Amino acid sequence: MKKLIFSILVSNFLTLGVSAEKLTLDDCMRYAVENSTTVGQKKLALDDRKADQAEAIGSLFPSISASVGGVMNFGRGVDPATNSYTNVTTFSNSYGLSGSMKLFDGLQSINTLRATKVAKKMGVAETELASDEVAMKTMSAYMDVVYYTEAVVIAKEHLEASRKTLELVRRQFDLGMKSSADVAEIESQEANYDYLLITEENNLALAYIKLREIMNYPQGQPLEINTDISIEALPSATSEQDLVMYALEYNPRIVASRYATEKSRINLARAKGAFSPSLYLYGGYNTSYFIDFDNKASYDAFGTQFRNNRGSYVQLSLSIPIYTGLSRQSSKRRAQNAYHSAQLEQQSVQQAVESEVSQTWQEMQGLSKQYVQGQKKVSASQLAYDISAKKFENGLISTLDLQTAANTLLQAKSDKLRTRLQYFIKIRMVDYYNGLSLIR
């Protein structure tokens, strides 16, 4: 009971510790991987494959079994000492030890062991791939939260600027410098920005829900993340070709498909081994004890009978398959089809990974240029808006011109924010394809 209470207190303390600090992207990805049900299932499947390998190793060793039996006979029976029928009450028991060993089975047992070794390696790659996929989904959801968090800030800034402009226009209207139409247009713009703020706040709440879902984080528990995302250093890959070549060799999807093909090839060899003769070695040791309850004196004591009744045997058995209802042929055919299917799947995965890596590289290059231009665009739009605001105050431009400048600035800020986050993701993905872990 004390241990249970202590465990609950520690769990609550850790939970409070996690929620008290703002989680970084790496913290969220690490939490998601550690608590992912998909990754947990892959780990259990990997443990099953380890058990399969241990079982395959054990099948190469002799199997040994022991037996003990006892029989109480009433009435007519056979006397084991004379082999004649008697009509008495007797008791007999037997003891045996036997073993068997496969000497040759067409290498089926060896290929089974080889297949389990490959399956275990494939399970490791699949577990790593599942962890990476969870981390990628978490990174995407995390960036959605960052985007909408900053989008809310941008919407608030424009709403505040619109309200100040509305106050100015109302004062100018009272002084006869602006018309009621100008006031109505600014009020409409202020309402649009207010609506935009509500929309972005709702999107932010939904993004948090999605992030908690992917992380397997309790929905009712507070979650705060660090939204300060800065552009990381450029990836270590020097060229698209180097990146593609490395990914085609070491990416977990490629590795898992390669192991799947190798496993299918071994299974085909095992199916072919079923056409080969099998050689088995058997051996055993046994003894027995018998007593007639009506004439105990005519039988030796237990120890004497145990020694005198001992027997052993050695047997060598050769099994030659001739006809088994075409089951071996069908198994071989299915194994061949599975092997060819695995080869095709491996080619498909290679093509998909190659295309994915090349696309990611090109997107990163394009986003780097867009990000630089986006910064310039925001600076230019901000300057244009400030000039338009001054002109509007002096009555040199219309309300429509001011709204156009404000909307252009809003769009420029949103584009820059989106480009910056996408550029960050592509840099991480290029590093990932180049062998670096997604979680730093």
Short mmCIF file of C-alpha atoms in Angstrom, two decimals:
data_model
loop_
_atom_site.label_atom_id
_atom_site.label_comp_id
_atom_site.label_asym_id
_atom_site.label_seq_id
_atom_site.Cartn_x
_atom_site.Cartn_y
_atom_site.Cartn_z
CA MET A 1 0.00 0.00 0.00
CA LYS A 2 2.87 2.36 0.84
CA LYS A 3 4.51 1.57 -2.49
CA LEU A 4 1.24 2.32 -4.31
CA ILE A 5 0.84 5.69 -2.57
CA PHE A 6 4.48 6.56 -3.27
CA SER A 7 4.04 5.64 -6.94
CA ILE A 8 0.96 7.85 -7.24
CA LEU A 9 2.75 10.80 -5.62
CA VAL A 10 5.75 10.41 -7.89
CA SER A 11 3.48 10.18 -10.94
CA ASN A 12 1.60 13.33 -9.92
CA PHE A 13 4.87 15.14 -9.28
CA LEU A 14 6.23 14.21 -12.68
CA THR A 15 2.95 15.22 -14.32
CA LEU A 16 3.06 18.61 -12.63
CA GLY A 17 6.70 18.97 -13.61
CA VAL A 18 5.89 18.31 -17.25
CA SER A 19 2.97 20.73 -17.34
CA ALA A 20 4.78 23.45 -15.35
CA GLU A 21 7.41 23.98 -18.03
CA LYS A 22 6.90 24.81 -21.67
CA LEU A 23 7.68 21.79 -23.78
CA THR A 24 10.00 22.15 -26.73
CA LEU A 25 9.49 20.35 -30.03
CA ASP A 26 11.93 17.64 -29.00
CA ASP A 27 10.16 17.22 -25.64
CA CYS A 28 6.83 16.72 -27.39
CA MET A 29 8.23 14.26 -29.93
CA ARG A 30 9.99 12.30 -27.19
CA TYR A 31 6.81 12.19 -25.08
CA ALA A 32 4.76 11.10 -28.09
CA VAL A 33 7.12 8.26 -28.98
CA GLU A 34 7.36 7.03 -25.38
CA ASN A 35 3.56 7.01 -24.97
CA SER A 36 2.55 5.93 -28.47
CA THR A 37 0.33 2.86 -28.63
CA THR A 38 1.58 2.15 -32.16
CA VAL A 39 5.20 2.10 -31.03
CA GLY A 40 4.22 -0.02 -28.03
CA GLN A 41 2.58 -2.58 -30.32
CA LYS A 42 5.70 -2.66 -32.52
CA LYS A 43 7.84 -3.32 -29.45
CA LEU A 44 5.59 -6.20 -28.42
CA ALA A 45 5.76 -7.60 -31.95
CA LEU A 46 9.56 -7.32 -31.79
CA ASP A 47 9.55 -9.26 -28.51
CA ASP A 48 7.47 -11.97 -30.21
CA ARG A 49 10.10 -12.23 -32.94
CA LYS A 50 12.82 -12.57 -30.32
CA ALA A 51 10.80 -15.40 -28.81
CA ASP A 52 10.49 -17.00 -32.27
CA GLN A 53 14.27 -16.86 -32.64
CA ALA A 54 14.79 -18.47 -29.24
CA GLU A 55 12.30 -21.20 -30.19
CA ALA A 56 14.12 -21.80 -33.50
CA ILE A 57 17.43 -22.14 -31.68
CA GLY A 58 15.89 -24.57 -29.20
CA SER A 59 14.53 -26.75 -32.01
CA LEU A 60 18.09 -27.57 -33.10
CA PHE A 61 18.79 -29.30 -29.79
CA PRO A 62 17.53 -32.78 -28.80
CA SER A 63 14.12 -33.00 -27.20
CA ILE A 64 14.01 -35.05 -23.99
CA SER A 65 11.00 -36.28 -22.06
CA ALA A 66 10.41 -38.47 -19.02
CA SER A 67 7.42 -40.63 -18.14
CA VAL A 68 6.12 -42.37 -15.04
CA GLY A 69 3.09 -44.67 -14.99
CA GLY A 70 1.30 -46.87 -12.47
CA VAL A 71 -1.41 -49.53 -12.89
CA MET A 72 -3.49 -51.25 -10.24
CA ASN A 73 -5.13 -54.42 -11.66
CA PHE A 74 -8.06 -56.21 -10.05
CA GLY A 75 -9.09 -59.66 -11.24
CA ARG A 76 -7.89 -61.36 -14.38
CA GLY A 77 -4.61 -60.01 -15.77
CA VAL A 78 -1.20 -60.93 -17.17
CA ASP A 79 1.69 -61.69 -14.87
CA PRO A 80 4.71 -59.84 -16.36
CA ALA A 81 7.06 -62.38 -14.76
CA THR A 82 5.46 -65.51 -16.33
CA ASN A 83 3.30 -63.98 -19.11
CA SER A 84 0.45 -66.13 -17.90
CA TYR A 85 -3.04 -65.06 -16.90
CA THR A 86 -3.75 -64.63 -13.20
CA ASN A 87 -6.77 -63.71 -11.19
CA VAL A 88 -5.17 -61.63 -8.44
CA THR A 89 -4.70 -58.02 -7.37
CA THR A 90 -1.46 -56.58 -8.74
CA PHE A 91 0.35 -53.29 -8.99
CA SER A 92 2.90 -52.28 -11.58
CA ASN A 93 4.58 -49.08 -12.56
CA SER A 94 7.04 -48.02 -15.22
CA TYR A 95 9.68 -45.34 -15.64
CA GLY A 96 11.03 -44.05 -18.94
CA LEU A 97 13.38 -41.47 -20.37
CA SER A 98 13.40 -40.80 -24.12
CA GLY A 99 14.89 -38.33 -26.54
CA SER A 100 14.90 -37.45 -30.21
CA MET A 101 17.00 -35.28 -32.47
CA LYS A 102 16.75 -34.11 -36.05
CA LEU A 103 19.95 -34.93 -37.87
CA PHE A 104 18.85 -33.59 -41.26
CA ASP A 105 15.58 -32.09 -42.54
CA GLY A 106 16.57 -30.44 -45.77
CA LEU A 107 17.96 -27.44 -43.83
CA GLN A 108 14.41 -26.45 -42.86
CA SER A 109 15.36 -25.91 -39.22
CA ILE A 110 18.46 -23.90 -40.17
CA ASN A 111 16.44 -21.74 -42.56
CA THR A 112 13.78 -21.25 -39.90
CA LEU A 113 16.46 -19.91 -37.57
CA ARG A 114 17.85 -17.66 -40.30
CA ALA A 115 14.34 -16.36 -41.05
CA THR A 116 13.71 -15.53 -37.38
CA LYS A 117 17.02 -13.63 -37.18
CA VAL A 118 16.06 -11.57 -40.23
CA ALA A 119 12.55 -11.08 -38.84
CA LYS A 120 14.02 -9.72 -35.60
CA LYS A 121 16.15 -7.22 -37.52
CA MET A 122 13.10 -6.26 -39.55
CA GLY A 123 11.18 -5.74 -36.30
CA VAL A 124 13.88 -3.37 -35.05
CA ALA A 125 13.65 -1.37 -38.29
CA GLU A 126 9.83 -1.32 -38.13
CA THR A 127 9.91 -0.13 -34.52
CA GLU A 128 12.33 2.64 -35.45
CA LEU A 129 10.13 3.56 -38.43
CA ALA A 130 7.03 3.68 -36.24
CA SER A 131 8.84 5.97 -33.79
CA ASP A 132 9.93 8.24 -36.64
CA GLU A 133 6.41 8.42 -38.05
CA VAL A 134 4.98 9.37 -34.65
CA ALA A 135 7.70 12.02 -34.29
CA MET A 136 6.88 13.41 -37.76
CA LYS A 137 3.17 13.64 -36.97
CA THR A 138 3.98 15.32 -33.67
CA MET A 139 6.27 17.83 -35.39
CA SER A 140 3.53 18.70 -37.90
CA ALA A 141 0.92 19.13 -35.15
CA TYR A 142 3.39 21.11 -33.05
CA MET A 143 4.04 23.49 -35.93
CA ASP A 144 0.29 23.96 -36.37
CA VAL A 145 0.10 25.11 -32.75
CA VAL A 146 3.05 27.46 -33.28
CA TYR A 147 1.48 28.85 -36.45
CA TYR A 148 -1.91 29.55 -34.91
CA THR A 149 -0.30 30.94 -31.74
CA GLU A 150 1.55 33.54 -33.80
CA ALA A 151 -1.47 33.99 -36.07
CA VAL A 152 -3.49 34.99 -33.01
CA VAL A 153 -0.79 37.55 -32.12
CA ILE A 154 -0.86 38.96 -35.66
CA ALA A 155 -4.66 39.12 -35.63
CA LYS A 156 -4.61 40.95 -32.29
CA GLU A 157 -2.08 43.47 -33.61
CA HIS A 158 -4.20 44.24 -36.67
CA LEU A 159 -7.37 44.37 -34.60
CA GLU A 160 -5.74 46.87 -32.22
CA ALA A 161 -4.48 48.96 -35.14
CA SER A 162 -7.94 48.88 -36.72
CA ARG A 163 -9.54 50.04 -33.46
CA LYS A 164 -7.11 52.96 -33.20
CA THR A 165 -7.90 53.88 -36.78
CA LEU A 166 -11.61 53.67 -36.00
CA GLU A 167 -11.20 56.05 -33.03
CA LEU A 168 -9.31 58.48 -35.27
CA VAL A 169 -11.96 58.33 -37.99
CA ARG A 170 -14.76 58.88 -35.48
CA ARG A 171 -13.00 61.97 -34.12
CA GLN A 172 -12.47 63.23 -37.65
CA PHE A 173 -16.14 62.53 -38.39
CA ASP A 174 -17.15 64.63 -35.40
CA LEU A 175 -14.94 67.40 -36.79
CA GLY A 176 -16.50 67.01 -40.22
CA MET A 177 -13.28 65.72 -41.79
CA LYS A 178 -14.62 62.21 -42.57
CA SER A 179 -17.93 60.99 -43.83
CA SER A 180 -20.20 58.38 -42.30
CA ALA A 181 -19.20 56.05 -45.13
CA ASP A 182 -15.57 56.23 -43.99
CA VAL A 183 -16.62 55.35 -40.46
CA ALA A 184 -18.71 52.42 -41.71
CA GLU A 185 -15.83 51.06 -43.79
CA ILE A 186 -13.40 51.17 -40.85
CA GLU A 187 -16.04 49.58 -38.60
CA SER A 188 -16.41 46.81 -41.19
CA GLN A 189 -12.64 46.31 -41.25
CA GLU A 190 -12.53 46.20 -37.43
CA ALA A 191 -15.30 43.58 -37.43
CA ASN A 192 -13.40 41.50 -39.99
CA TYR A 193 -10.27 41.54 -37.84
CA ASP A 194 -12.33 40.67 -34.78
CA TYR A 195 -13.82 37.74 -36.69
CA LEU A 196 -10.34 36.70 -37.85
CA LEU A 197 -9.09 36.74 -34.24
CA ILE A 198 -11.96 34.51 -33.09
CA THR A 199 -11.27 32.12 -35.98
CA GLU A 200 -7.56 31.91 -35.23
CA GLU A 201 -8.20 31.36 -31.51
CA ASN A 202 -10.56 28.52 -32.37
CA ASN A 203 -7.99 27.05 -34.77
CA LEU A 204 -5.39 27.27 -32.01
CA ALA A 205 -7.63 25.37 -29.60
CA LEU A 206 -8.24 22.67 -32.22
CA ALA A 207 -4.50 22.47 -32.94
CA TYR A 208 -3.81 21.85 -29.25
CA ILE A 209 -6.42 19.08 -29.22
CA LYS A 210 -4.79 17.46 -32.23
CA LEU A 211 -1.32 17.74 -30.67
CA ARG A 212 -2.53 16.13 -27.44
CA GLU A 213 -4.14 13.34 -29.43
CA ILE A 214 -0.95 12.53 -31.36
CA MET A 215 1.17 12.76 -28.21
CA ASN A 216 -1.35 10.60 -26.31
CA TYR A 217 -1.42 13.45 -23.80
CA PRO A 218 -4.48 13.83 -21.51
CA GLN A 219 -6.93 16.27 -23.09
CA GLY A 220 -7.94 17.75 -19.76
CA GLN A 221 -4.37 18.43 -18.67
CA PRO A 222 -2.76 21.82 -19.42
CA LEU A 223 -0.14 21.74 -22.17
CA GLU A 224 2.16 24.65 -22.91
CA ILE A 225 4.76 24.58 -25.64
CA ASN A 226 7.67 26.79 -26.54
CA THR A 227 6.61 28.67 -29.68
CA ASP A 228 10.00 30.32 -30.20
CA ILE A 229 11.06 28.46 -33.33
CA SER A 230 14.25 29.69 -34.93
CA ILE A 231 15.68 28.51 -38.22
CA GLU A 232 18.30 25.86 -37.57
CA ALA A 233 21.64 25.54 -39.29
CA LEU A 234 21.59 24.20 -42.81
CA PRO A 235 21.60 20.39 -43.06
CA SER A 236 24.85 18.49 -43.38
CA ALA A 237 23.92 16.98 -46.76
CA THR A 238 25.93 18.69 -49.49
CA SER A 239 23.86 17.67 -52.50
CA GLU A 240 20.59 16.08 -53.46
CA GLN A 241 22.36 13.05 -54.92
CA ASP A 242 24.33 12.40 -51.72
CA LEU A 243 21.13 12.70 -49.68
CA VAL A 244 19.22 10.28 -51.92
CA MET A 245 22.04 7.72 -51.94
CA TYR A 246 22.31 7.76 -48.14
CA ALA A 247 18.54 7.47 -47.67
CA LEU A 248 18.31 4.54 -50.12
CA GLU A 249 20.90 2.70 -48.03
CA TYR A 250 19.97 3.50 -44.42
CA ASN A 251 16.41 4.83 -44.23
CA PRO A 252 14.30 2.61 -41.93
CA ARG A 253 11.66 2.07 -44.63
CA ILE A 254 14.34 0.83 -47.03
CA VAL A 255 15.95 -1.34 -44.37
CA ALA A 256 12.63 -2.90 -43.36
CA SER A 257 11.71 -3.67 -46.99
CA ARG A 258 15.16 -5.18 -47.58
CA TYR A 259 14.77 -7.47 -44.56
CA ALA A 260 11.27 -8.43 -45.71
CA THR A 261 12.69 -9.52 -49.08
CA GLU A 262 15.48 -11.49 -47.40
CA LYS A 263 13.00 -13.19 -45.09
CA SER A 264 10.83 -14.21 -48.05
CA ARG A 265 13.87 -15.61 -49.84
CA ILE A 266 14.77 -17.75 -46.81
CA ASN A 267 11.17 -18.93 -46.50
CA LEU A 268 11.35 -20.06 -50.13
CA ALA A 269 14.51 -22.04 -49.37
CA ARG A 270 12.74 -23.59 -46.39
CA ALA A 271 9.78 -24.58 -48.59
CA LYS A 272 12.17 -26.25 -51.03
CA GLY A 273 13.73 -28.17 -48.14
CA ALA A 274 10.41 -29.93 -47.55
CA PHE A 275 11.13 -32.05 -50.67
CA SER A 276 14.27 -33.48 -49.03
CA PRO A 277 14.40 -36.69 -46.91
CA SER A 278 14.53 -36.26 -43.14
CA LEU A 279 16.80 -38.19 -40.79
CA TYR A 280 15.96 -38.54 -37.09
CA LEU A 281 17.77 -40.15 -34.16
CA TYR A 282 15.77 -41.60 -31.26
CA GLY A 283 16.89 -43.11 -27.98
CA GLY A 284 15.33 -44.20 -24.72
CA TYR A 285 15.75 -45.88 -21.34
CA ASN A 286 13.03 -47.60 -19.31
CA THR A 287 12.45 -49.88 -16.33
CA SER A 288 9.50 -51.23 -14.36
CA TYR A 289 8.29 -52.69 -11.07
CA PHE A 290 5.58 -55.34 -10.41
CA ILE A 291 4.04 -56.86 -7.29
CA ASP A 292 1.28 -59.34 -6.52
CA PHE A 293 -0.54 -58.31 -3.36
CA ASP A 294 -1.62 -61.93 -2.76
CA ASN A 295 1.94 -63.26 -3.00
CA LYS A 296 4.41 -60.47 -2.33
CA ALA A 297 7.22 -62.82 -1.33
CA SER A 298 7.55 -64.28 -4.85
CA TYR A 299 8.67 -60.91 -6.30
CA ASP A 300 11.93 -59.05 -5.80
CA ALA A 301 12.13 -55.79 -3.93
CA PHE A 302 11.63 -52.47 -5.72
CA GLY A 303 15.34 -51.66 -5.99
CA THR A 304 16.19 -55.09 -7.40
CA GLN A 305 13.41 -54.97 -9.99
CA PHE A 306 14.32 -51.42 -10.92
CA ARG A 307 17.86 -52.53 -11.76
CA ASN A 308 16.99 -55.88 -13.34
CA ASN A 309 14.16 -54.57 -15.54
CA ARG A 310 16.21 -51.86 -17.17
CA GLY A 311 16.17 -51.54 -20.94
CA SER A 312 17.32 -49.04 -23.59
CA TYR A 313 17.08 -48.50 -27.31
CA VAL A 314 18.58 -46.45 -30.13
CA GLN A 315 16.70 -45.83 -33.34
CA LEU A 316 17.63 -44.15 -36.60
CA SER A 317 14.72 -43.15 -38.83
CA LEU A 318 14.80 -41.88 -42.41
CA SER A 319 11.61 -40.32 -43.79
CA ILE A 320 11.38 -39.91 -47.57
CA PRO A 321 8.46 -37.74 -48.81
CA ILE A 322 6.80 -39.25 -51.86
CA TYR A 323 3.29 -37.85 -52.05
CA THR A 324 1.59 -35.53 -49.57
CA GLY A 325 -1.38 -34.31 -51.53
CA LEU A 326 0.54 -31.54 -53.34
CA SER A 327 0.88 -29.61 -50.07
CA ARG A 328 4.63 -29.19 -50.49
CA GLN A 329 4.23 -27.98 -54.06
CA SER A 330 1.57 -25.48 -52.99
CA SER A 331 3.72 -24.22 -50.11
CA LYS A 332 6.66 -23.74 -52.46
CA ARG A 333 4.49 -21.89 -54.97
CA ARG A 334 3.12 -19.55 -52.31
CA ALA A 335 6.65 -18.93 -51.02
CA GLN A 336 7.83 -18.04 -54.53
CA ASN A 337 4.94 -15.62 -54.96
CA ALA A 338 5.67 -14.05 -51.57
CA TYR A 339 9.33 -13.63 -52.51
CA HIS A 340 8.52 -11.96 -55.84
CA SER A 341 5.91 -9.78 -54.12
CA ALA A 342 8.50 -8.70 -51.54
CA GLN A 343 10.93 -7.80 -54.34
CA LEU A 344 8.27 -5.67 -56.03
CA GLU A 345 7.39 -4.03 -52.71
CA GLN A 346 11.06 -3.25 -52.10
CA GLN A 347 11.30 -1.58 -55.52
CA SER A 348 8.15 0.40 -54.79
CA VAL A 349 9.50 1.56 -51.43
CA GLN A 350 12.81 2.58 -53.02
CA GLN A 351 11.02 4.63 -55.66
CA ALA A 352 8.78 6.26 -53.04
CA VAL A 353 11.69 7.11 -50.73
CA GLU A 354 13.78 8.44 -53.62
CA SER A 355 10.92 10.67 -54.78
CA GLU A 356 10.14 11.78 -51.23
CA VAL A 357 13.75 12.69 -50.46
CA SER A 358 14.22 14.57 -53.74
CA GLN A 359 10.97 16.46 -53.19
CA THR A 360 11.95 17.38 -49.64
CA TRP A 361 15.34 18.64 -50.83
CA GLN A 362 13.79 20.79 -53.57
CA GLU A 363 11.14 22.15 -51.20
CA MET A 364 13.83 23.10 -48.71
CA GLN A 365 15.76 24.95 -51.41
CA GLY A 366 12.63 26.76 -52.57
CA LEU A 367 11.48 27.65 -49.06
CA SER A 368 14.88 29.09 -48.19
CA LYS A 369 14.49 31.58 -51.03
CA GLN A 370 10.83 32.24 -50.18
CA TYR A 371 11.78 32.90 -46.55
CA VAL A 372 14.33 35.55 -47.55
CA GLN A 373 11.83 37.16 -49.90
CA GLY A 374 9.12 36.90 -47.25
CA GLN A 375 11.20 38.93 -44.82
CA LYS A 376 11.71 41.61 -47.47
CA LYS A 377 8.02 41.53 -48.33
CA VAL A 378 7.01 42.05 -44.68
CA SER A 379 9.42 44.97 -44.33
CA ALA A 380 8.15 46.56 -47.52
CA SER A 381 4.49 45.96 -46.62
CA GLN A 382 5.01 47.39 -43.14
CA LEU A 383 6.60 50.52 -44.60
CA ALA A 384 3.80 50.86 -47.14
CA TYR A 385 1.17 50.50 -44.42
CA ASP A 386 2.84 53.08 -42.17
CA ILE A 387 2.96 55.55 -45.07
CA SER A 388 -0.67 54.80 -45.97
CA ALA A 389 -1.73 55.33 -42.36
CA LYS A 390 -0.03 58.75 -42.30
CA LYS A 391 -1.64 59.70 -45.61
CA PHE A 392 -5.04 58.53 -44.34
CA GLU A 393 -4.71 60.68 -41.25
CA ASN A 394 -4.03 63.67 -43.50
CA GLY A 395 -6.90 62.79 -45.81
CA LEU A 396 -4.67 62.02 -48.79
CA ILE A 397 -5.98 58.48 -49.46
CA SER A 398 -9.29 56.75 -49.11
CA THR A 399 -10.38 54.20 -46.54
CA LEU A 400 -10.23 51.50 -49.20
CA ASP A 401 -6.56 52.26 -49.87
CA LEU A 402 -5.79 51.94 -46.16
CA GLN A 403 -7.65 48.63 -45.93
CA THR A 404 -5.74 47.32 -48.94
CA ALA A 405 -2.40 48.21 -47.33
CA ALA A 406 -3.45 46.60 -44.04
CA ASN A 407 -4.60 43.38 -45.72
CA THR A 408 -1.39 43.23 -47.75
CA LEU A 409 0.65 43.51 -44.55
CA LEU A 410 -1.48 40.85 -42.85
CA GLN A 411 -1.00 38.47 -45.79
CA ALA A 412 2.75 39.14 -45.88
CA LYS A 413 3.10 38.34 -42.17
CA SER A 414 1.06 35.14 -42.53
CA ASP A 415 3.08 34.03 -45.56
CA LYS A 416 6.36 34.69 -43.78
CA LEU A 417 5.21 32.77 -40.71
CA ARG A 418 4.03 29.80 -42.75
CA THR A 419 7.21 29.76 -44.85
CA ARG A 420 9.44 29.95 -41.78
CA LEU A 421 7.78 26.96 -40.12
CA GLN A 422 7.72 24.91 -43.32
CA TYR A 423 11.38 25.71 -43.91
CA PHE A 424 12.19 24.54 -40.37
CA ILE A 425 10.37 21.23 -40.99
CA LYS A 426 12.16 20.64 -44.30
CA ILE A 427 15.57 21.25 -42.68
CA ARG A 428 14.72 18.67 -40.01
CA MET A 429 13.53 16.20 -42.61
CA VAL A 430 16.66 16.59 -44.75
CA ASP A 431 18.78 15.93 -41.65
CA TYR A 432 16.61 12.90 -40.92
CA TYR A 433 17.13 11.47 -44.40
CA ASN A 434 20.84 12.07 -43.92
CA GLY A 435 20.89 9.83 -40.84
CA LEU A 436 20.28 12.26 -37.95
CA SER A 437 17.58 11.54 -35.40
CA LEU A 438 14.39 13.57 -35.56
CA ILE A 439 14.55 14.00 -31.79
CA ARG A 440 17.58 15.99 -30.75
#
